[in-house]
CSV table of C-alpha atoms in Angstrom, one decimal:
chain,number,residue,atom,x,y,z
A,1,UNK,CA,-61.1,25.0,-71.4
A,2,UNK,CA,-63.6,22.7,-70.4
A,3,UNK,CA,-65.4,23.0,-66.9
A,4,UNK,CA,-64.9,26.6,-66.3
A,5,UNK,CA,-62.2,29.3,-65.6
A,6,UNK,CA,-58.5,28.7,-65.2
A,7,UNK,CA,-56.7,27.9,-61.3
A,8,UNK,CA,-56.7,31.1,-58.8
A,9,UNK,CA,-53.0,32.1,-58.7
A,10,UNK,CA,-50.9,33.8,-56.0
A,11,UNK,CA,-50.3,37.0,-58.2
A,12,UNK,CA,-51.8,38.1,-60.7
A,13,UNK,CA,-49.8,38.5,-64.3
A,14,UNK,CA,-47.5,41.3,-64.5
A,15,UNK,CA,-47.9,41.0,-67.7
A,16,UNK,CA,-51.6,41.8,-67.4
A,17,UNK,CA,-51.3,45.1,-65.3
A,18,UNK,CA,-51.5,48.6,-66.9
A,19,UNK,CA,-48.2,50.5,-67.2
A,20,UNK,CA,-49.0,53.1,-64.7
A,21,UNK,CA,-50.0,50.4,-62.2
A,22,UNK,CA,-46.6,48.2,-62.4
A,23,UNK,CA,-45.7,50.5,-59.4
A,24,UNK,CA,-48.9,49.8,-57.3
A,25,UNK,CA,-48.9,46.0,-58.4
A,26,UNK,CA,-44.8,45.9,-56.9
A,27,UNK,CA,-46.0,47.2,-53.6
A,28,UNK,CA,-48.8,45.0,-53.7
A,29,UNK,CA,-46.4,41.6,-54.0
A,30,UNK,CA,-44.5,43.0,-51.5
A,31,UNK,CA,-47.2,43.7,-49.2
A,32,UNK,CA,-48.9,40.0,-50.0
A,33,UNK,CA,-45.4,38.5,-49.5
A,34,UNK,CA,-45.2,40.0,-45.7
A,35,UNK,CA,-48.8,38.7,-45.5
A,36,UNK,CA,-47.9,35.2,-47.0
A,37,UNK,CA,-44.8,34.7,-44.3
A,38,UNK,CA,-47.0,35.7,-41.2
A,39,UNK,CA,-49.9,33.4,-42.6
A,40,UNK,CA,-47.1,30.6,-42.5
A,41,UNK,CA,-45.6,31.1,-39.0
A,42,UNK,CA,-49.7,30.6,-38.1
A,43,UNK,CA,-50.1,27.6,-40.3
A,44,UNK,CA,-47.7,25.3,-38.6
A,45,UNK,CA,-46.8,21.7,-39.7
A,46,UNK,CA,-48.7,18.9,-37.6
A,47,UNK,CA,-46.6,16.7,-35.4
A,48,UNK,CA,-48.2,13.6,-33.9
A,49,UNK,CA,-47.3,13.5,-30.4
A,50,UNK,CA,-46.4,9.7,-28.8
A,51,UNK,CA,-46.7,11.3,-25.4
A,52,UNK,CA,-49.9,11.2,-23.4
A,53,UNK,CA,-48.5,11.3,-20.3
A,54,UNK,CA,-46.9,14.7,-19.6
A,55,UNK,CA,-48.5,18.5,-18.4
A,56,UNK,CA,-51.4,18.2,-20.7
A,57,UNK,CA,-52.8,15.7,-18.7
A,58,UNK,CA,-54.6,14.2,-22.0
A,59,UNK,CA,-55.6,11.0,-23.2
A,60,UNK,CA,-54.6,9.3,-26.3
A,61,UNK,CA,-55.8,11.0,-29.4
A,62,UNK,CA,-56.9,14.2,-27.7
A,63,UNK,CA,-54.8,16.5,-26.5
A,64,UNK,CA,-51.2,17.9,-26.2
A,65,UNK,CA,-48.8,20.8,-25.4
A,66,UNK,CA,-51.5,22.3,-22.6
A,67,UNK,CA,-49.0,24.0,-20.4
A,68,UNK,CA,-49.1,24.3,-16.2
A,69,UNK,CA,-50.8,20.6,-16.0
A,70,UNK,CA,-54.1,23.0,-16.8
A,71,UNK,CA,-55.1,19.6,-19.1
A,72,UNK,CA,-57.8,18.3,-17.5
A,73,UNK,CA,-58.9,21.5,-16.6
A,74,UNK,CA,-59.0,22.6,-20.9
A,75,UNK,CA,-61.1,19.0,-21.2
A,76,UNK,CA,-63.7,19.6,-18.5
A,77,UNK,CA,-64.4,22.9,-19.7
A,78,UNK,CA,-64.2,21.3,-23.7
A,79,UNK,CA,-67.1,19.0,-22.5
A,80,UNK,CA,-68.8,22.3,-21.1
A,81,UNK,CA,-69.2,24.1,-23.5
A,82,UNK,CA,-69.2,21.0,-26.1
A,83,UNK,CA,-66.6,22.0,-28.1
A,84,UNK,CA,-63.4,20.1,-29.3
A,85,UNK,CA,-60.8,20.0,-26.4
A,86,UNK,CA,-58.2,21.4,-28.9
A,87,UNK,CA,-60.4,24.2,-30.1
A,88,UNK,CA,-60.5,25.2,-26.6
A,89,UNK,CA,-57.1,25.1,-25.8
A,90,UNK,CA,-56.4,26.7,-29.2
A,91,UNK,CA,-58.6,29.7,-28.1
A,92,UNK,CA,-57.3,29.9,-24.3
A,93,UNK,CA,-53.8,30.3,-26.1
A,94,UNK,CA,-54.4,32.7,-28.4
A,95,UNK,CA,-56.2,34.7,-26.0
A,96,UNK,CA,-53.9,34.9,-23.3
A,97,UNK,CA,-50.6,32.6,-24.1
A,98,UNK,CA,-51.5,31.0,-21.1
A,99,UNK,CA,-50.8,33.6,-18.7
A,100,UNK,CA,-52.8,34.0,-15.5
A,101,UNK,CA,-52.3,37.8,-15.1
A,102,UNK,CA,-53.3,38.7,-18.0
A,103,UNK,CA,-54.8,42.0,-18.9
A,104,UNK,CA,-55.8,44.0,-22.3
A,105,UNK,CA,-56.1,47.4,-22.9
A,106,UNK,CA,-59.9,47.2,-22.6
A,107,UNK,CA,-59.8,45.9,-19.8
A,108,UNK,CA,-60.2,41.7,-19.8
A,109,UNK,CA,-58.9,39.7,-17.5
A,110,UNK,CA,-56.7,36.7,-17.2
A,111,UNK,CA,-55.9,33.4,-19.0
A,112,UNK,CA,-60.0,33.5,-20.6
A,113,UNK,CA,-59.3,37.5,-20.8
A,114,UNK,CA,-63.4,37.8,-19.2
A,115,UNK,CA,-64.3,41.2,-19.1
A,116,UNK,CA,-65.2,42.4,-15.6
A,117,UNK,CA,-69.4,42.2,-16.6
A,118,UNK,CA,-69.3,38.8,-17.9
A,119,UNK,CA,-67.1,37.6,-15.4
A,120,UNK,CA,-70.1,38.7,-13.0
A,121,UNK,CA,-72.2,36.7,-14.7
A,122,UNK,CA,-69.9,33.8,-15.0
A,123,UNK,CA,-67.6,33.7,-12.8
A,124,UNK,CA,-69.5,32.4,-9.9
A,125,UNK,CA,-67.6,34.4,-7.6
A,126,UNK,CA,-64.2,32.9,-8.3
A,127,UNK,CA,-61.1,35.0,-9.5
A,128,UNK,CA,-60.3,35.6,-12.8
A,129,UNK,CA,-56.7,35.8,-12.6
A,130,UNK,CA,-56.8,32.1,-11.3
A,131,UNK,CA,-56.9,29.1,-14.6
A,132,UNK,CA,-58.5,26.9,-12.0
A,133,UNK,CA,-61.6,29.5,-11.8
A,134,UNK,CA,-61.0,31.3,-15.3
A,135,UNK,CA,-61.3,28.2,-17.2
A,136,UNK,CA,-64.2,26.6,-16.2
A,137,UNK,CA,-65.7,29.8,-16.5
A,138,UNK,CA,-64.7,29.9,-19.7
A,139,UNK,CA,-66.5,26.3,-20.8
A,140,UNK,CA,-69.7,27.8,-19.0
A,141,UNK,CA,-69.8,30.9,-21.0
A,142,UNK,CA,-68.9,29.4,-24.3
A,143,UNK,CA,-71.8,27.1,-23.8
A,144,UNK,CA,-74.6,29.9,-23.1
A,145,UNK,CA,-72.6,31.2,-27.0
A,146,UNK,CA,-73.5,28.0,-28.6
A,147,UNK,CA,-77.0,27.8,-27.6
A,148,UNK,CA,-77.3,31.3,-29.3
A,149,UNK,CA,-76.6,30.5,-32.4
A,150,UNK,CA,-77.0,26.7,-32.6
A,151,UNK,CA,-80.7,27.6,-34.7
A,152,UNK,CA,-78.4,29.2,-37.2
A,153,UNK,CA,-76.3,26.1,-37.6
A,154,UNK,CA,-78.8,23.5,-37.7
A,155,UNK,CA,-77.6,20.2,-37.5
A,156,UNK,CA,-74.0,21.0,-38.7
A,157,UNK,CA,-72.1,20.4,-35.9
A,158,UNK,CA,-68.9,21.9,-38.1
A,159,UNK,CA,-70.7,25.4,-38.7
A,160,UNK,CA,-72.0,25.6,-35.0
A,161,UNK,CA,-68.3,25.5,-33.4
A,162,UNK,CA,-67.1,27.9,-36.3
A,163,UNK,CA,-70.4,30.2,-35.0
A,164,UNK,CA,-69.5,29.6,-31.6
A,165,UNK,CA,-65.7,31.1,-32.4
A,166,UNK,CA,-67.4,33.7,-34.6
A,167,UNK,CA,-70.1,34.7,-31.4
A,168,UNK,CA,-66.9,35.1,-29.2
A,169,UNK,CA,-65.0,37.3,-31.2
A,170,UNK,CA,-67.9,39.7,-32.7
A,171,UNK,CA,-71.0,38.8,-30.0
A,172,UNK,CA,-73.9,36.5,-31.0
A,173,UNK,CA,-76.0,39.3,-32.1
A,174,UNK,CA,-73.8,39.8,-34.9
A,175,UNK,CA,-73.6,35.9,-35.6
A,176,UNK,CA,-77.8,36.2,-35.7
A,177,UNK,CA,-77.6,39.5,-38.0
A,178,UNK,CA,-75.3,37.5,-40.4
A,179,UNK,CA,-76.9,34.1,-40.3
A,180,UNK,CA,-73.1,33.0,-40.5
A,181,UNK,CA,-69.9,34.1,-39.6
A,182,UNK,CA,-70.5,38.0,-40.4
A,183,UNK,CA,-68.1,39.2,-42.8
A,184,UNK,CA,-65.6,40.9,-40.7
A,185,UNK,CA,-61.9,40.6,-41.5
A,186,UNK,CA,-60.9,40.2,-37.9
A,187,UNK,CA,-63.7,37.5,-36.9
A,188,UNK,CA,-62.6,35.4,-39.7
A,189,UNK,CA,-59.3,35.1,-39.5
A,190,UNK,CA,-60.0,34.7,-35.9
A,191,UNK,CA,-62.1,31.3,-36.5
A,192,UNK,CA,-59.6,30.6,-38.8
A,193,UNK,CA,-56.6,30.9,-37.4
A,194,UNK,CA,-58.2,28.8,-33.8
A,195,UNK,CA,-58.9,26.1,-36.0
A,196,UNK,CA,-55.7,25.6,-37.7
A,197,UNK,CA,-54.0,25.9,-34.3
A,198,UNK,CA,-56.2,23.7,-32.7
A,199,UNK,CA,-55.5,21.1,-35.5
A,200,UNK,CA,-51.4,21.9,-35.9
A,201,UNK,CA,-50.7,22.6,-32.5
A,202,UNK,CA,-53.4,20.6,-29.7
A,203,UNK,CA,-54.3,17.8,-31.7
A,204,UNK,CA,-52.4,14.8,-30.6
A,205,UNK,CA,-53.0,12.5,-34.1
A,206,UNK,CA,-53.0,16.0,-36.0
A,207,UNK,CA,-57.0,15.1,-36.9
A,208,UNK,CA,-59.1,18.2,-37.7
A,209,UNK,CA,-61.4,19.3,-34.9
A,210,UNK,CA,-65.2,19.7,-35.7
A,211,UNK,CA,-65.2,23.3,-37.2
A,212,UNK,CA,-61.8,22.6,-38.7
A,213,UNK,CA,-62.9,19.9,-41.4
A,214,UNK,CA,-63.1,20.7,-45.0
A,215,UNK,CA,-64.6,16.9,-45.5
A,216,UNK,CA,-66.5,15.7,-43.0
A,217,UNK,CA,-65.6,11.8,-43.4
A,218,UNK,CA,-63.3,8.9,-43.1
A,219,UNK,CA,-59.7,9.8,-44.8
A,220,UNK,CA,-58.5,5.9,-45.3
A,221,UNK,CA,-55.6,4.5,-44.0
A,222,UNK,CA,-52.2,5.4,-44.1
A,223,UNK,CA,-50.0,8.3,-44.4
A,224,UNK,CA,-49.5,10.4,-47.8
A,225,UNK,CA,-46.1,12.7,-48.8
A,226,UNK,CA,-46.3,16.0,-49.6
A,227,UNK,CA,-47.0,17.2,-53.2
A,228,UNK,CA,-44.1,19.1,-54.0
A,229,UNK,CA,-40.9,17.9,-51.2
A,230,UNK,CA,-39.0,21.3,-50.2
A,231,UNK,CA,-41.7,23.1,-51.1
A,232,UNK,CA,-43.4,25.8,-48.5
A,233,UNK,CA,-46.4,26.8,-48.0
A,234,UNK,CA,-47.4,30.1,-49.7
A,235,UNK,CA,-51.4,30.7,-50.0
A,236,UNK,CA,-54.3,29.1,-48.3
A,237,UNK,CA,-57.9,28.3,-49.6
A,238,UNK,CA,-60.5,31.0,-49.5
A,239,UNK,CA,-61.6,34.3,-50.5
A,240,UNK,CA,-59.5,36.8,-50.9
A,241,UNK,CA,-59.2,40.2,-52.5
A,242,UNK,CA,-56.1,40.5,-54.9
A,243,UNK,CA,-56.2,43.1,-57.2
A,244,UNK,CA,-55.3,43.3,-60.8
A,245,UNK,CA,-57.2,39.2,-60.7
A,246,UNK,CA,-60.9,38.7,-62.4
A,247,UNK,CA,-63.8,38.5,-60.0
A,248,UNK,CA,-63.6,34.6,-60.4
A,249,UNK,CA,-60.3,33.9,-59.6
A,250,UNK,CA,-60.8,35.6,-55.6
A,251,UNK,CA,-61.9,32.5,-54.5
A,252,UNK,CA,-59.3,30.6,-53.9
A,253,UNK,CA,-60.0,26.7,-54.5
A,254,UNK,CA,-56.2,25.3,-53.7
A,255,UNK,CA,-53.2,25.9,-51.6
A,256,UNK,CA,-50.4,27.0,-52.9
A,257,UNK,CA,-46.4,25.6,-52.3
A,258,UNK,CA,-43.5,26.8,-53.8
A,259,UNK,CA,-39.6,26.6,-53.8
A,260,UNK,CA,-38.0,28.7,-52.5
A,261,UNK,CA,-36.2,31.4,-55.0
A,262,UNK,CA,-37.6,29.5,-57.8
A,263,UNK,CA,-38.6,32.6,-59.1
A,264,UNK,CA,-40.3,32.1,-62.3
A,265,UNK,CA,-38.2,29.7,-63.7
A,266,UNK,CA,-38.5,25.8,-63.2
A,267,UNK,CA,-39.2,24.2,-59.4
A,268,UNK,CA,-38.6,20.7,-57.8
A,269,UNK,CA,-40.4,17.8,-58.7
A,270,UNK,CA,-44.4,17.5,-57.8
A,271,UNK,CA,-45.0,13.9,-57.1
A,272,UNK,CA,-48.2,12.0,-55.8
A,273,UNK,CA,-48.9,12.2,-52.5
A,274,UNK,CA,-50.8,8.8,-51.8
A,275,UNK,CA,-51.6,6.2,-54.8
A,276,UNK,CA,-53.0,7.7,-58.2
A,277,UNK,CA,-54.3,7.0,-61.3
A,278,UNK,CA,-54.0,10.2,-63.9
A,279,UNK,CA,-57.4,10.7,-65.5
A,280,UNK,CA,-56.8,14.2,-68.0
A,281,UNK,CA,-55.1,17.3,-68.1
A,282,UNK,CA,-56.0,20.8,-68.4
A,283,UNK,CA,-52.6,22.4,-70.2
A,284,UNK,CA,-53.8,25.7,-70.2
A,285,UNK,CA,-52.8,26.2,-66.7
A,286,UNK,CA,-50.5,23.1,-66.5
A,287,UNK,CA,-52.9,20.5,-64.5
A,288,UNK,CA,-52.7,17.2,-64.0
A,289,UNK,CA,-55.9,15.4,-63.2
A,290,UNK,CA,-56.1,12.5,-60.9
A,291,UNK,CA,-58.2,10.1,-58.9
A,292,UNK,CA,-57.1,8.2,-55.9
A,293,UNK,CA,-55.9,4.9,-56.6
A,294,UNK,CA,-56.9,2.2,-54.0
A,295,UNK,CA,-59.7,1.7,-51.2
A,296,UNK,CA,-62.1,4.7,-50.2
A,297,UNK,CA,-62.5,7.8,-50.0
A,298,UNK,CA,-61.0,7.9,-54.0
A,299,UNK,CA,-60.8,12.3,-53.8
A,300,UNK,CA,-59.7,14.0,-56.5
A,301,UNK,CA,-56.5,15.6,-57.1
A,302,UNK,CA,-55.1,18.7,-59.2
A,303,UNK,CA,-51.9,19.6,-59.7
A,304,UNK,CA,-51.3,22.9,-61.4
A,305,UNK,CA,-49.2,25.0,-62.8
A,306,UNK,CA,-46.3,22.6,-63.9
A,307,UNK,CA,-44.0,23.6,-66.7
A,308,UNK,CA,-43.7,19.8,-67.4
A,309,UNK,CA,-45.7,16.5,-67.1
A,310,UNK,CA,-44.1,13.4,-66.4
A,311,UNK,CA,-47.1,11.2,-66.9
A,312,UNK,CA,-50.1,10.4,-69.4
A,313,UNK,CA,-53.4,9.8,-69.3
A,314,UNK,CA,-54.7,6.2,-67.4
A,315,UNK,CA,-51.1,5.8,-65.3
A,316,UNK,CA,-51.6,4.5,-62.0
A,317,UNK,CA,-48.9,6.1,-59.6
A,318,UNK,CA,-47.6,5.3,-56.4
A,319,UNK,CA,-46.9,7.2,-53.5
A,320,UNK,CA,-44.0,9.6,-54.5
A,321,UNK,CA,-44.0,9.1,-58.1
A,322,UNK,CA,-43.3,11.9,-60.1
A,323,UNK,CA,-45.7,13.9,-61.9
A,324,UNK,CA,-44.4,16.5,-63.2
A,325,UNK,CA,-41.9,19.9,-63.2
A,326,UNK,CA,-43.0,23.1,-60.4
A,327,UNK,CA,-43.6,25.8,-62.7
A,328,UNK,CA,-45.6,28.8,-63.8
A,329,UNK,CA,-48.1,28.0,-66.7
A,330,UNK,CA,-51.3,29.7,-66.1
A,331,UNK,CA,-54.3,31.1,-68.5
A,332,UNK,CA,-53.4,34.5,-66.4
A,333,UNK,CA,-50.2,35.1,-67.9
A,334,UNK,CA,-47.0,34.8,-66.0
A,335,UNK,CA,-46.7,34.0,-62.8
A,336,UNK,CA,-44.3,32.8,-60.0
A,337,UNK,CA,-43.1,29.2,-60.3
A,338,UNK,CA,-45.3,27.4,-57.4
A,339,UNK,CA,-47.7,24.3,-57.1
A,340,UNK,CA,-51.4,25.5,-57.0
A,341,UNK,CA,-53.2,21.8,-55.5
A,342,UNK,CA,-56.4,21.4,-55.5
A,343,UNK,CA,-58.6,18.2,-53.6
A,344,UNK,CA,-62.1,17.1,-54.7
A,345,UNK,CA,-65.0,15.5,-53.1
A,346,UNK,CA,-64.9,11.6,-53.5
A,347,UNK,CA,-68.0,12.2,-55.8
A,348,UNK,CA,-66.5,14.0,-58.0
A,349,UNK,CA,-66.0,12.7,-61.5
A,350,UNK,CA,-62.8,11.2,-63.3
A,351,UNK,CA,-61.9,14.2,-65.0
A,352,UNK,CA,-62.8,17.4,-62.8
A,353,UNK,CA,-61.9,21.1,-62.9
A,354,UNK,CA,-62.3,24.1,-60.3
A,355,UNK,CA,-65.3,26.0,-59.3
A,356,UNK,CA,-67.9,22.6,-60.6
A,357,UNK,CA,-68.3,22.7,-56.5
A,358,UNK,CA,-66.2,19.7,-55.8
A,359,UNK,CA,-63.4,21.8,-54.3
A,360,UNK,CA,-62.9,21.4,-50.8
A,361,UNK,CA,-59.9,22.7,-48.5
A,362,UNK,CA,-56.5,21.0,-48.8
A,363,UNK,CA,-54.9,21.7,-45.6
A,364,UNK,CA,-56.7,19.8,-42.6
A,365,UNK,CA,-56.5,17.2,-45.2
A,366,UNK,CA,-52.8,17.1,-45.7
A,367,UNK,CA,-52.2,17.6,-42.1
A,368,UNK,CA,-53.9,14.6,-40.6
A,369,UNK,CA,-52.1,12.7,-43.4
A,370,UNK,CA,-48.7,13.9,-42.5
A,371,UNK,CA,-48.4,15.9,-45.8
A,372,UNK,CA,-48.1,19.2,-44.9
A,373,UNK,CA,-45.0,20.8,-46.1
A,374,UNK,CA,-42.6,21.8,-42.9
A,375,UNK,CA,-42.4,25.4,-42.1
């Protein structure tokens, strides 16, 4: 096909595997399907919230769902450390749930969880097991972390808080070592998964933080639908290390939705999530190509995999209109019935396809424009 290598899938073909692996390749989609329904529990649907008033203690557009009236406190430290206020309260709650007391097996300490040494040095005497100490602490220390590896992020402010999470979670030195977020499992899913919380969970207009965006511009007016209605989410953007798939198709350049117990047959209907106009196709892994239809930005769509198109080449769709059938065609062979969608730069041109480097991450996208599909 033109424009490189077929859409990254969810599975690799059956069909594809040796004999003696069918075995190892059943364990495998069993063992990707567990990892697939904790991913989703993480990667909530975004709710904009119409209430500014209550524990949070937040102003419009900022922050919500702060617990203990510990608001204010999450925002002054936020400034601190000059991070997003929902990337802090994303990180408090992961690291401690919120609770005062508490305490890890190697020993850190409250609702930062401060390890007795740094608490020395940061904790200006206060107690640890108190928020009203602990986090202002925290907003301290997190800012002496930026500074560290701000020279490695230049003037991307979206790297440096993804560096500043990555410094927390595996020290600055290894952030330095890297030049990046070092390649770690842990560490990355742990920049990760704050960011998508911070976005799903803190966010009160469901906007992507700074560290969270995948473009770093104005997304137009207006709300879109989500590609594929019923549909869940299945598989997120990314690298990744599936066995049995080519080299190429590891990085992941879509998210992934499907029906559920579709199974390999045909899904639901995939229809256009804001105003389109279709611009080509790329049938050997059932894609529709498309182009915003309207004012700015005018990103790029793909929708992939569809047993069946409903449209031709130079139709202008609105919001909702059909596109085509859920289904399983892919240059891999067969695989599960699902929706792999794809978003492109605003750049891009009419007619685009994966890995030309106009991919950029779905998700915080289709969050902030109340698209995601419900959990």
């Amino acid at each position: 096909m033109a424009g490189g290598k077929a859409i990254g899938c969810g599975i690799a073909a059956l069909t594809l595997a040796p004999i003696g692996a069918v075995v190892a390749m059943t364990m495998l989609v069993a063992g990707i399907a567990e990892d697939e329904e904790a991913d989703q529990l993480e990667r909530a649907s975004c709710t904009v919230s119409e209430d500014t008033s209550g524990d949070a203690g937040a102003t419009p557009g900022t922050l919500q769902a702060v617990p203990n009236e510990w608001g204010p406190l999450v925002e002054a430290a936020a400034k601190e450390a000059g991070l997003p206020a929902s990337v802090v309260a994303a990180q408090l709650n992961q690291e401690s749930g919120w609770n005062e007391n508490a305490t890890s097996s190697v020993g850190a300490q409250g609702v930062a969880q401060f390890m007795p040494a740094t608490w020395a040095a940061y904790g200006n005497g206060g107690d640890p097991f108190s928020a009203k100490d602990a986090i202002p602490a925290y907003g301290r220390y997190m800012a002496t972390l930026k500074s560290q590896v701000q020279p490695i992020a230049g003037s991307d402010a979206n790297l440096l808080v993804q560096l500043t999470l990555a410094a927390y979670n595996a020290g600055p030195g290894a952030v330095q070592q890297y030049k990046g977020i070092p390649p770690y499992q842990e560490t990355q899913k742990y920049v990760s998964s704050i960011l998508d919380s911070a976005q799903s969970g803190f966010s009160m207009d469901c906007k992507a933080p700074a560290g969270g965006k995948s473009w770093d511009g104005d997304l137009g007016d207006g709300e879109w639908t989500t590609p594929l209605p019923g549909g869940v989410f299945t598989s997120g953007y990314g690298k990744r290390n599936v066995p049995y798939l080519p080299v190429w198709a590891q990085d992941h350049v879509g998210v992934d939705i499907s029906t559920p117990g579709a199974g390999f047959g045909n899904g639901g209907p995939v229809v256009a999530p804001t105003d389109l106009r279709i611009t080509g196709f790329n049938d050997k892994d059932g894609c529709v190509i498309a182009k915003e239809d309207g004012d700015d930005p005018d990103f790029g769509f793909a929708f992939c995999h569809l047993n069946a198109y409903s449209v031709k080449a130079g139709d202008k769709l609105q919001r909702g209109d059909i596109i085509g059938t859920e289904g399983n065609k892919a240059d891999l062979g067969s695989v599960p019935t699902h929706l792999h969608f794809e978003i492109y730069t605003p750049e891009a041109p009419g007619v685009t396809y994966p890995y030309e480097g106009f991919n950029i991450d779905p998700e915080p996208i289709l969050k902030e424009k109340g698209a995601w599909p419900a959990s």
